[in-house]
Amino acid sequence: MTAKRSPIKRRRASANTTRTRRKARVGGGQPPSDILARAVELANRGDLNGALAAAQTVLNIYPNHWQALNFMGAILWHLGRRAESVAAIEKSIASAPSNEIDVRFGLVDQLLLAISKGGFNPDKAIGIMFDLIKQHKPEARFLARFTNVVKDFGRLDEALKLANMAVSAYPENPTLHRNKASVLMRMGWDDRAVAAYALSIMPYQPNTREAAKASSKEIRSHYAGLAASYDDNALHQSFSDRMAKFIVELTGPALTKRVLDAGCGTGLLGTCLKVARLVGIDRSPDMLAKARIKNIYAELVEGDLVEAMAARTDSFDIVASVSVLCHIADLAPFFRETARILVPGGHLFFSVDPAPDSMDIGVTEPGEYAHSRVYLRRLASECDFTEVAITVMEHRATPGFWCAFQRT
């Protein structure tokens, strides 16, 4: 996933373009580059109308000055004049030097983002994008962004076309395979989505215990940074909503059930369930602090998930784990401890990133893992579980296995 960016920003010309512009003068006065520098200074001070007037001074003499057009698009956007902003960006694309390939793709990227944020019809922008792609091969980063934004427009056939272009041009790039998997999921082609995702992962090779400890430290540090705003992320909320519905659909209301939230984080799953007793385990003290505020857990335990489970002497009707087991390579200890603390007939629910059946465990990122259906079923059988469901649903914006097993 990419960080949020302003839909429009000023692009620099190449050194050659800049030198050419500096030779020119606006009405016999300052070079356009100097006026635009002044416009940027005005904008940074909050004088947007002054900045707009400065950019217009350049355009009065050079109506196709792509940098001035692009800058004007940015200012118009921030002034709330979004349709005019989009028109200015479109004109800047047409005016940009034909040999400045990355500049032109960057401007198209801005245009698509502006169209998306402004809620405009994307037909023209998508046409401009494909016309440029016919002329030049984009960098992988542009294809990744184009695929995602066109998917978000709901233009799935065109998004799939882009995704196929991307993986064909850059077959070793895992992000592009995951983007394709995401598009296929949105189209309802679950098995094809899992197959596309499989091309983004590598088989797992067991690491040393020291490396595992380092990974644990990195996870704690990662979630410490996320804790404050974790609940504000719609994707995080969707994980918990989906798991709660999954549990209720397969077991009915959990009003009388004792539930262990394995990797509870900030307690989002707990807010979606009404149960008799709720216990949470998580290794992040920052996430647990957020969960504690919700006042819905009878007990919250800080520590390694499997070690904390091994220390328990009580029993549960349900163990649930949402988007947590991707941080654990070998799930055998987790299955064994779950089988020990579940009552006969109790249920285990969890979600994982999907590995192909040709491997047990795959590596998706450093310290993150995927697991195959063959592997999960083997562990379940070894620990006296019967399979209730392994369903493909969206997981961390890509396909995942949502699993339910019952203790015999």
Coordinates of C-alpha atoms in Angstrom, one line a residue:
M1 CA 0.0 0.0 0.0
T2 CA 1.3 3.6 -0.7
A3 CA 1.3 6.7 1.6
K4 CA -1.2 9.4 0.9
R5 CA 0.1 12.1 -1.4
S6 CA -1.2 15.5 -2.4
P7 CA -3.1 15.0 -5.7
I8 CA -0.9 17.6 -7.4
K9 CA 2.5 18.9 -7.0
R10 CA 5.0 20.9 -9.1
R11 CA 7.5 19.0 -11.1
R12 CA 11.0 20.1 -12.0
A13 CA 12.1 20.3 -15.6
S14 CA 15.3 18.7 -16.6
A15 CA 18.5 20.8 -16.6
N16 CA 18.2 21.4 -20.3
T17 CA 14.6 22.6 -20.0
T18 CA 15.4 24.8 -17.1
R19 CA 18.3 26.4 -19.0
T20 CA 16.0 27.1 -22.0
R21 CA 13.4 28.7 -19.8
R22 CA 15.9 30.9 -18.0
K23 CA 17.0 32.4 -21.3
A24 CA 13.4 33.7 -21.8
R25 CA 12.0 36.7 -20.2
V26 CA 8.4 37.5 -19.4
G27 CA 7.6 40.9 -20.9
G28 CA 11.3 41.7 -21.0
G29 CA 11.5 41.2 -17.2
Q30 CA 12.2 38.2 -15.0
P31 CA 12.7 34.7 -16.4
P32 CA 9.7 32.4 -15.9
S33 CA 11.6 30.2 -13.5
D34 CA 12.2 33.1 -11.2
I35 CA 8.5 34.1 -11.3
L36 CA 7.5 30.5 -10.5
A37 CA 10.0 30.4 -7.6
R38 CA 8.3 33.6 -6.3
A39 CA 4.9 31.9 -6.8
V40 CA 6.1 28.9 -4.7
E41 CA 7.2 31.3 -2.0
L42 CA 3.9 33.0 -1.9
A43 CA 2.0 29.7 -1.8
N44 CA 4.2 28.6 1.1
R45 CA 3.2 31.7 3.0
G46 CA -0.4 31.0 2.4
D47 CA -1.0 33.7 -0.3
L48 CA -2.6 31.3 -2.8
N49 CA -4.2 34.1 -4.9
G50 CA -0.9 35.9 -5.2
A51 CA 0.7 32.6 -6.2
L52 CA -2.0 32.1 -8.8
A53 CA -1.5 35.5 -10.2
A54 CA 2.3 35.0 -10.5
A55 CA 1.7 31.7 -12.4
Q56 CA -0.8 33.5 -14.7
T57 CA 1.9 36.1 -15.5
V58 CA 4.0 33.4 -17.0
L59 CA 1.1 31.8 -18.9
N60 CA 0.1 35.2 -20.4
I61 CA 3.3 35.1 -22.4
Y62 CA 3.9 31.3 -22.6
P63 CA 0.5 29.7 -22.6
N64 CA 2.0 26.2 -22.9
H65 CA 4.6 26.5 -20.1
W66 CA 4.0 23.1 -18.6
Q67 CA 5.5 23.9 -15.2
A68 CA 3.4 27.0 -14.8
L69 CA 0.3 25.0 -15.8
N70 CA 1.1 22.3 -13.4
F71 CA 1.7 24.8 -10.6
M72 CA -1.5 26.6 -11.4
G73 CA -3.3 23.2 -11.2
A74 CA -2.0 22.7 -7.7
I75 CA -3.0 26.2 -6.5
L76 CA -6.5 25.9 -8.1
W77 CA -6.9 22.6 -6.3
H78 CA -6.2 24.1 -3.0
L79 CA -8.5 27.0 -3.7
G80 CA -11.3 24.5 -4.2
R81 CA -11.5 25.1 -8.0
R82 CA -11.1 21.5 -8.8
A83 CA -12.5 21.3 -12.3
E84 CA -10.2 24.1 -13.4
S85 CA -7.3 22.3 -11.6
V86 CA -7.9 19.1 -13.6
A87 CA -8.0 21.1 -16.8
A88 CA -4.7 22.8 -16.0
I89 CA -3.0 19.4 -15.3
E90 CA -4.4 18.0 -18.5
K91 CA -2.9 20.9 -20.4
S92 CA 0.5 20.5 -18.6
I93 CA 0.6 16.9 -19.8
A94 CA 0.1 17.9 -23.4
S95 CA 2.7 20.7 -23.1
A96 CA 5.4 18.7 -21.3
P97 CA 8.5 17.9 -23.3
S98 CA 8.1 14.6 -25.2
N99 CA 11.5 13.4 -24.1
E100 CA 10.7 13.9 -20.4
I101 CA 9.1 10.5 -20.0
D102 CA 9.1 10.3 -16.2
V103 CA 7.8 13.9 -16.0
R104 CA 4.9 13.1 -18.3
F105 CA 4.0 9.9 -16.4
G106 CA 4.3 11.8 -13.1
L107 CA 1.8 14.4 -14.5
V108 CA -0.6 11.6 -15.5
D109 CA -0.3 10.1 -12.0
Q110 CA -1.3 13.5 -10.6
L111 CA -4.2 13.8 -13.0
L112 CA -5.6 10.3 -12.1
L113 CA -5.3 11.1 -8.4
A114 CA -7.0 14.5 -8.9
I115 CA -9.8 12.8 -10.8
S116 CA -10.2 10.3 -8.1
K117 CA -10.2 12.7 -5.2
G118 CA -12.5 15.2 -7.1
G119 CA -15.0 12.5 -8.1
F120 CA -14.8 13.4 -11.8
N121 CA -15.5 11.0 -14.7
P122 CA -12.2 9.3 -15.4
D123 CA -12.7 8.4 -19.1
K124 CA -10.5 11.2 -20.5
A125 CA -7.7 10.7 -18.0
I126 CA -7.6 6.9 -18.5
G127 CA -7.4 7.6 -22.3
I128 CA -4.5 10.0 -21.8
M129 CA -2.8 7.4 -19.6
F130 CA -3.2 4.5 -22.2
D131 CA -2.1 6.8 -25.1
L132 CA 1.1 7.6 -23.2
I133 CA 1.7 4.0 -22.3
K134 CA 1.5 3.1 -26.0
Q135 CA 4.3 5.5 -26.7
H136 CA 6.6 4.7 -23.7
K137 CA 7.2 2.0 -21.2
P138 CA 6.4 3.3 -17.7
E139 CA 8.5 2.6 -14.6
A140 CA 7.1 -0.1 -12.3
R141 CA 6.0 2.5 -9.7
F142 CA 3.8 4.2 -12.2
L143 CA 2.2 1.0 -13.4
A144 CA 1.5 0.0 -9.8
R145 CA -0.2 3.3 -9.0
F146 CA -2.1 3.4 -12.3
T147 CA -3.4 -0.1 -11.6
N148 CA -4.7 0.7 -8.1
V149 CA -6.3 4.0 -9.0
V150 CA -8.1 2.6 -12.1
K151 CA -9.2 -0.4 -9.9
D152 CA -10.6 2.1 -7.4
F153 CA -12.5 3.8 -10.2
G154 CA -14.3 0.5 -10.6
R155 CA -12.8 0.0 -14.1
L156 CA -11.8 -3.5 -13.5
D157 CA -11.2 -4.7 -17.0
E158 CA -8.8 -1.8 -17.6
A159 CA -7.2 -2.3 -14.2
L160 CA -6.6 -5.9 -15.2
K161 CA -5.1 -4.9 -18.5
L162 CA -2.7 -2.6 -16.6
A163 CA -1.9 -5.3 -14.1
N164 CA -1.1 -7.7 -16.9
M165 CA 1.1 -5.1 -18.6
A166 CA 2.9 -4.6 -15.3
V167 CA 3.7 -8.2 -14.5
S168 CA 4.8 -8.8 -18.1
A169 CA 7.2 -5.8 -18.1
Y170 CA 8.5 -6.4 -14.5
P171 CA 7.9 -10.1 -13.7
E172 CA 10.3 -10.0 -10.7
N173 CA 8.4 -7.2 -8.9
P174 CA 6.2 -8.7 -6.1
T175 CA 4.1 -5.6 -5.7
L176 CA 2.8 -5.8 -9.2
H177 CA 1.8 -9.4 -8.8
R178 CA -0.1 -8.5 -5.6
N179 CA -1.8 -5.6 -7.4
K180 CA -3.0 -8.1 -10.0
A181 CA -4.2 -10.4 -7.3
S182 CA -6.2 -7.5 -5.7
V183 CA -7.8 -6.7 -9.0
L184 CA -8.8 -10.4 -9.6
M185 CA -10.2 -10.5 -6.1
R186 CA -12.4 -7.5 -6.8
M187 CA -13.5 -9.2 -10.0
G188 CA -14.6 -12.3 -8.0
W189 CA -11.9 -14.6 -9.4
D190 CA -10.7 -15.9 -6.1
D191 CA -8.6 -18.9 -7.3
R192 CA -6.9 -16.8 -10.0
A193 CA -6.2 -14.1 -7.4
V194 CA -4.5 -16.7 -5.1
A195 CA -2.4 -17.9 -8.1
A196 CA -1.4 -14.4 -8.9
Y197 CA -0.4 -13.7 -5.3
A198 CA 1.7 -16.9 -5.2
L199 CA 4.0 -15.4 -7.8
S200 CA 5.0 -12.7 -5.3
I201 CA 6.3 -14.9 -2.6
M202 CA 9.4 -17.1 -2.0
P203 CA 9.6 -20.5 -0.2
Y204 CA 10.4 -20.1 3.5
Q205 CA 13.9 -21.2 4.8
P206 CA 14.0 -21.6 8.6
N207 CA 16.1 -18.9 10.3
T208 CA 18.0 -18.9 13.5
R209 CA 16.4 -18.2 16.9
E210 CA 18.3 -14.9 17.1
A211 CA 16.7 -13.8 13.8
A212 CA 13.3 -14.7 15.1
K213 CA 13.9 -12.6 18.2
A214 CA 15.0 -9.7 16.0
S215 CA 11.8 -10.1 14.0
S216 CA 9.8 -9.9 17.3
K217 CA 11.5 -6.7 18.2
E218 CA 10.8 -5.2 14.8
I219 CA 7.1 -6.2 15.1
R220 CA 6.8 -4.4 18.5
S221 CA 8.5 -1.3 17.1
H222 CA 6.2 -1.4 14.0
Y223 CA 3.0 -1.6 16.0
A224 CA 4.2 1.0 18.6
G225 CA 4.1 3.5 15.7
L226 CA 0.7 2.3 14.5
A227 CA -1.2 2.2 17.8
A228 CA -2.3 5.8 18.0
S229 CA -4.1 5.8 14.7
Y230 CA -4.7 2.1 14.1
D231 CA -8.5 2.2 14.8
D232 CA -8.9 5.0 12.3
N233 CA -7.8 2.9 9.4
A234 CA -10.9 1.5 7.5
L235 CA -8.9 -1.5 6.3
H236 CA -8.1 -2.5 9.9
Q237 CA -11.7 -2.2 10.9
S238 CA -12.8 -4.3 7.9
F239 CA -10.6 -7.2 9.2
S240 CA -12.4 -7.3 12.5
D241 CA -15.9 -6.8 11.0
R242 CA -15.2 -9.7 8.5
M243 CA -13.9 -12.0 11.2
A244 CA -16.9 -11.3 13.5
K245 CA -19.3 -12.1 10.7
F246 CA -17.3 -15.2 9.8
I247 CA -17.6 -16.5 13.4
V248 CA -21.3 -15.8 13.7
E249 CA -22.1 -17.3 10.3
L250 CA -20.4 -20.6 11.3
T251 CA -21.2 -20.9 15.0
G252 CA -24.2 -18.6 15.7
P253 CA -24.2 -15.8 18.3
A254 CA -21.3 -16.1 20.7
L255 CA -23.2 -14.7 23.7
T256 CA -22.4 -17.6 26.0
K257 CA -18.9 -18.2 24.7
R258 CA -15.5 -17.7 26.2
V259 CA -13.3 -16.2 23.5
L260 CA -9.5 -15.8 23.3
D261 CA -8.5 -13.0 20.9
A262 CA -5.1 -14.2 19.8
G263 CA -3.2 -11.1 18.8
C264 CA -5.9 -8.7 19.9
G265 CA -4.1 -5.4 19.0
T266 CA -6.2 -2.4 19.9
G267 CA -9.3 -4.6 20.5
L268 CA -11.2 -4.0 17.3
L269 CA -12.4 -7.6 17.1
G270 CA -13.6 -7.4 20.7
T271 CA -15.8 -4.4 19.8
C272 CA -17.5 -6.5 17.1
L273 CA -18.4 -9.5 19.4
K274 CA -20.8 -10.0 22.3
V275 CA -19.4 -12.8 24.4
A276 CA -19.5 -14.1 27.9
R277 CA -15.8 -13.7 28.6
L278 CA -13.1 -12.1 26.4
V279 CA -9.4 -12.5 26.9
G280 CA -6.8 -10.8 24.7
I281 CA -3.1 -11.5 24.1
D282 CA -0.7 -9.2 22.2
R283 CA 3.0 -8.5 22.2
S284 CA 2.6 -4.7 21.8
P285 CA 2.1 -2.8 25.0
D286 CA 1.1 0.3 23.0
M287 CA -1.7 -1.7 21.2
L288 CA -2.8 -3.2 24.5
A289 CA -3.1 0.2 26.1
K290 CA -5.6 1.1 23.4
A291 CA -7.5 -2.1 23.9
R292 CA -7.6 -1.5 27.7
I293 CA -9.4 1.8 27.2
K294 CA -12.3 0.0 25.5
N295 CA -13.0 -1.8 28.7
I296 CA -14.4 -4.9 26.9
Y297 CA -11.7 -7.5 27.8
A298 CA -11.9 -9.5 31.1
E299 CA -8.1 -9.9 30.8
L300 CA -5.3 -8.5 28.6
V301 CA -1.9 -10.3 28.5
E302 CA 1.3 -8.9 27.0
G303 CA 3.7 -11.3 25.5
D304 CA 4.6 -13.7 22.7
L305 CA 1.4 -15.3 21.5
V306 CA 2.3 -19.0 21.7
E307 CA 4.2 -18.6 25.0
A308 CA 1.3 -16.7 26.6
M309 CA -1.2 -19.4 25.4
A310 CA 1.1 -22.1 26.8
A311 CA 0.9 -20.4 30.2
R312 CA -2.9 -20.6 30.4
T313 CA -4.7 -23.2 32.5
D314 CA -8.3 -22.1 31.6
S315 CA -10.3 -23.2 28.6
F316 CA -12.1 -21.4 25.7
D317 CA -14.9 -22.1 23.3
I318 CA -13.4 -20.0 20.5
V319 CA -9.9 -18.9 19.6
A320 CA -9.8 -16.1 17.0
S321 CA -6.8 -14.5 15.3
V322 CA -7.2 -11.7 12.7
S323 CA -4.3 -10.8 10.4
V324 CA -1.8 -11.9 13.1
L325 CA -0.4 -15.3 12.0
C326 CA 1.3 -13.7 9.0
H327 CA 4.0 -12.8 11.5
I328 CA 4.6 -16.5 12.5
A329 CA 6.3 -18.9 10.1
D330 CA 5.8 -22.2 11.8
L331 CA 2.2 -22.5 13.0
A332 CA 2.5 -26.0 14.5
P333 CA 3.1 -24.7 18.1
F334 CA 0.1 -22.3 17.7
F335 CA -2.1 -25.2 16.6
R336 CA -1.0 -27.4 19.4
E337 CA -1.6 -24.8 22.1
T338 CA -5.0 -23.9 20.6
A339 CA -6.0 -27.6 20.6
R340 CA -4.9 -27.8 24.3
I341 CA -7.0 -24.8 25.5
L342 CA -10.1 -25.3 23.4
V343 CA -12.9 -27.3 24.8
P344 CA -14.1 -30.3 22.7
G345 CA -16.2 -28.9 20.0
G346 CA -14.6 -25.5 20.3
H347 CA -13.6 -23.5 17.2
L348 CA -10.4 -22.0 15.9
F349 CA -10.8 -19.0 13.5
F350 CA -8.0 -17.2 11.8
S351 CA -6.8 -15.5 8.6
V352 CA -3.5 -15.9 6.8
D353 CA -1.9 -14.7 3.6
P354 CA -2.1 -17.5 1.0
A355 CA 0.8 -19.7 -0.2
P356 CA 0.4 -22.1 -3.1
D357 CA 0.0 -25.8 -2.3
S358 CA 3.5 -26.4 -3.8
M359 CA 5.0 -24.9 -0.6
D360 CA 4.0 -25.1 3.1
I361 CA 5.2 -21.7 4.1
G362 CA 6.1 -18.7 1.9
V363 CA 7.9 -15.4 2.7
T364 CA 5.9 -12.3 1.7
E365 CA 8.2 -9.7 3.3
P366 CA 11.0 -9.9 5.9
G367 CA 9.4 -11.3 9.0
E368 CA 6.0 -11.9 7.3
Y369 CA 4.7 -15.2 6.0
A370 CA 2.0 -17.0 3.9
H371 CA 0.7 -20.5 4.5
S372 CA -0.8 -23.0 2.1
R373 CA -4.1 -24.9 2.5
V374 CA -2.2 -28.2 2.3
Y375 CA 0.0 -27.1 5.3
L376 CA -3.0 -25.8 7.3
R377 CA -5.0 -29.0 6.8
R378 CA -2.0 -31.2 7.8
L379 CA -1.5 -29.2 11.0
A380 CA -5.2 -29.4 11.7
S381 CA -5.3 -33.2 11.3
E382 CA -2.3 -33.6 13.5
C383 CA -3.9 -31.6 16.3
D384 CA -7.3 -33.3 16.1
F385 CA -9.2 -30.5 14.3
T386 CA -11.7 -31.0 11.6
E387 CA -12.1 -28.4 8.8
V388 CA -15.2 -26.3 8.8
A389 CA -14.1 -23.8 6.1
I390 CA -11.2 -22.4 4.3
T391 CA -12.6 -19.4 2.3
V392 CA -10.8 -17.0 0.1
M393 CA -11.6 -13.4 1.1
E394 CA -9.8 -10.1 1.0
H395 CA -7.0 -10.0 3.5
R396 CA -4.7 -7.0 4.0
A397 CA -6.0 -5.7 0.6
T398 CA -5.0 -8.9 -1.2
P399 CA -6.5 -12.4 -1.1
G400 CA -6.2 -14.4 2.0
F401 CA -7.4 -17.7 3.5
W402 CA -10.1 -17.3 6.2
C403 CA -10.1 -20.5 8.1
A404 CA -12.4 -22.3 10.6
F405 CA -11.5 -25.6 12.3
Q406 CA -13.4 -27.4 15.1
R407 CA -11.7 -29.3 17.9
T408 CA -12.9 -32.9 18.0

